[in-house]
Amino acid sequence: MSLKMFSLEGKTALVTGANTGLGQGICTAYAEAGAKVIGVARRSCQETADKIAAFSGSFTEIIADLSDSSAIPHIVEAAGKACGRVDILVNNAGIIKRCDAADVTMADWDAVININEKMVFFLCQAFAREWIADKRGGKIINIASMLSYQGGVRVPAYTASKSAIMGITRALANEWAAHGINVNAIAPGYMATNNTENLRKDDQRSDEILSRIPAGRWGTPEDITGAAVFLASDASAYVHGFTLAVDGGWLAR
Ligand code: NAP
């Protein structure tokens, strides 16, 4: 076995939610592994661009609001213009809204489902259509959650969307594996990003969570980069439809 199979040299990766958190970590790792990286975000990705420029990696940003599926043709066209063929798609952007189930509004439900689930499916479809047509395959990595496995507390729309991500990942793998497209997911555990800021500020919830994580700490964006590079690389050629937990042992409890 050669470590070259983990290299992303010559590949282009498109990562959504590239300005911060896990998306920024994945962009940086992909650029370090040799990929040209396209970051999609609704605001500037300057911090990500600076991190990648520090080691002379390649990064281009596309500004798009992922709550609106009409952004998809723009993203596909802009990515093609910037870098030619996209080889790797990471559906990372996502939102969470904490609220008692009895009080969830339809507007909040739709907002979460649109970004976390609908946009993910249709971005997969947009790139897979090209990959099926040109017969050169591709890699899709969807960002799932512990709430793809568990019910969670006060985040029912998020749980619905992340449970759907695990199902969509399996469904698309079944259809597209024969086209050389690997569709997999990563389920991060509790990671220190904006997504968990409110949880981490709540001393009681934070203590409860930390005491249940076998690793005894919150994860970091860097913690998921090994799995992200693996699933984007030739090393995962025969891995299809799997959701890989990177959770400090949370699911093992
Ligand atoms: P984060 O820092 O909040 O990142 C979320 C990203 O999604 C940000 O770049 C955000 O952009 C982007 N985004 C949200 N709405 C958008 C929209 N309408 N258009 C474009 N971009 C949009 O949190 P994170 O933890 O890195 O989250 C990344 C992914 O991991 C999410 O899918 C999340 O559900 C998942 N996840 C996180 C954890 C965790 O513990 N942190 C655990 C499991 C799964 P803005 O900065 O502009 O809002």
mmCIF file of C-alpha atoms and ligand atoms in Angstrom, residues 17-23 41-43 64-67 92-95 115-116 143-146 158 162 188-191 193-196, ligand 1:
data_model
loop_
_atom_site.group_PDB
_atom_site.id
_atom_site.type_symbol
_atom_site.label_atom_id
_atom_site.label_comp_id
_atom_site.label_asym_id
_atom_site.label_seq_id
_atom_site.Cartn_x
_atom_site.Cartn_y
_atom_site.Cartn_z
ATOM 1 C CA GLY A 17 -19.960 26.300 4.388
ATOM 2 C CA ALA A 18 -16.286 27.024 3.761
ATOM 3 C CA ASN A 19 -15.919 30.223 5.802
ATOM 4 C CA THR A 20 -15.764 28.693 9.270
ATOM 5 C CA GLY A 21 -15.835 25.609 11.497
ATOM 6 C CA LEU A 22 -15.697 22.124 10.028
ATOM 7 C CA GLY A 23 -15.934 23.405 6.444
ATOM 8 C CA ALA A 41 -20.440 30.333 1.451
ATOM 9 C CA ARG A 42 -22.930 33.148 1.865
ATOM 10 C CA ARG A 43 -20.194 35.472 3.143
ATOM 11 C CA ALA A 64 -24.142 31.705 -2.653
ATOM 12 C CA ASP A 65 -27.074 31.456 -0.265
ATOM 13 C CA LEU A 66 -27.701 27.750 0.209
ATOM 14 C CA SER A 67 -31.213 28.256 1.534
ATOM 15 C CA ASN A 92 -21.040 20.630 4.893
ATOM 16 C CA ALA A 93 -23.170 23.784 5.289
ATOM 17 C CA GLY A 94 -25.942 23.364 7.807
ATOM 18 C CA ILE A 95 -27.995 25.133 10.442
ATOM 19 C CA ILE A 115 -30.362 23.812 3.790
ATOM 20 C CA ASN A 116 -29.548 20.591 5.620
ATOM 21 C CA ILE A 143 -21.873 15.892 6.779
ATOM 22 C CA ALA A 144 -24.268 13.990 9.018
ATOM 23 C CA SER A 145 -24.448 14.103 12.843
ATOM 24 C CA MET A 146 -24.888 12.068 16.000
ATOM 25 C CA TYR A 158 -32.201 19.142 12.706
ATOM 26 C CA LYS A 162 -29.489 14.662 9.644
ATOM 27 C CA PRO A 188 -19.141 14.452 13.659
ATOM 28 C CA GLY A 189 -19.667 14.168 17.381
ATOM 29 C CA TYR A 190 -19.743 17.279 19.558
ATOM 30 C CA MET A 191 -17.297 19.705 17.956
ATOM 31 C CA THR A 193 -17.691 25.394 16.350
ATOM 32 C CA ASN A 194 -20.393 28.070 16.000
ATOM 33 C CA ASN A 195 -22.952 25.260 15.698
ATOM 34 C CA THR A 196 -22.413 24.258 19.346
HETATM 35 P P1 NAP B 1 -20.835 26.359 11.727
HETATM 36 O O1 NAP B 1 -19.535 26.947 12.151
HETATM 37 O O2 NAP B 1 -22.109 26.981 12.162
HETATM 38 O O3 NAP B 1 -20.810 26.166 10.149
HETATM 39 C C1 NAP B 1 -21.974 26.046 9.367
HETATM 40 C C2 NAP B 1 -21.659 26.538 7.983
HETATM 41 O O4 NAP B 1 -22.846 26.497 7.168
HETATM 42 C C3 NAP B 1 -21.190 27.996 7.992
HETATM 43 O O5 NAP B 1 -20.213 28.170 7.013
HETATM 44 C C4 NAP B 1 -22.463 28.717 7.617
HETATM 45 O O6 NAP B 1 -22.267 30.005 7.097
HETATM 46 C C5 NAP B 1 -22.982 27.768 6.555
HETATM 47 N N1 NAP B 1 -24.351 28.124 6.214
HETATM 48 C C6 NAP B 1 -25.432 28.099 7.013
HETATM 49 N N2 NAP B 1 -26.497 28.567 6.338
HETATM 50 C C7 NAP B 1 -26.072 28.887 5.090
HETATM 51 C C8 NAP B 1 -26.700 29.408 3.942
HETATM 52 N N3 NAP B 1 -27.996 29.732 3.914
HETATM 53 N N4 NAP B 1 -25.943 29.611 2.829
HETATM 54 C C9 NAP B 1 -24.628 29.335 2.836
HETATM 55 N N5 NAP B 1 -23.974 28.824 3.889
HETATM 56 C C10 NAP B 1 -24.702 28.601 4.998
HETATM 57 O O7 NAP B 1 -20.908 24.898 12.295
HETATM 58 P P2 NAP B 1 -20.094 23.570 11.961
HETATM 59 O O8 NAP B 1 -20.093 22.796 13.192
HETATM 60 O O9 NAP B 1 -18.823 23.861 11.267
HETATM 61 O O10 NAP B 1 -21.122 22.870 10.962
HETATM 62 C C11 NAP B 1 -20.732 22.257 9.753
HETATM 63 C C12 NAP B 1 -21.624 21.042 9.532
HETATM 64 O O11 NAP B 1 -21.347 20.074 10.534
HETATM 65 C C13 NAP B 1 -23.117 21.329 9.620
HETATM 66 O O12 NAP B 1 -23.808 20.577 8.641
HETATM 67 C C14 NAP B 1 -23.466 20.832 11.004
HETATM 68 O O13 NAP B 1 -24.811 20.470 11.112
HETATM 69 C C15 NAP B 1 -22.547 19.627 11.085
HETATM 70 N N6 NAP B 1 -22.297 19.127 12.424
HETATM 71 C C16 NAP B 1 -21.672 19.892 13.371
HETATM 72 C C17 NAP B 1 -21.451 19.358 14.643
HETATM 73 C C18 NAP B 1 -20.789 20.115 15.735
HETATM 74 O O14 NAP B 1 -20.738 19.623 16.856
HETATM 75 N N7 NAP B 1 -20.242 21.288 15.487
HETATM 76 C C19 NAP B 1 -21.857 18.060 14.916
HETATM 77 C C20 NAP B 1 -22.476 17.312 13.939
HETATM 78 C C21 NAP B 1 -22.687 17.854 12.689
HETATM 79 P P3 NAP B 1 -22.373 31.298 8.080
HETATM 80 O O15 NAP B 1 -21.087 31.345 8.842
HETATM 81 O O16 NAP B 1 -22.565 32.408 7.113
HETATM 82 O O17 NAP B 1 -23.568 31.084 8.967
#
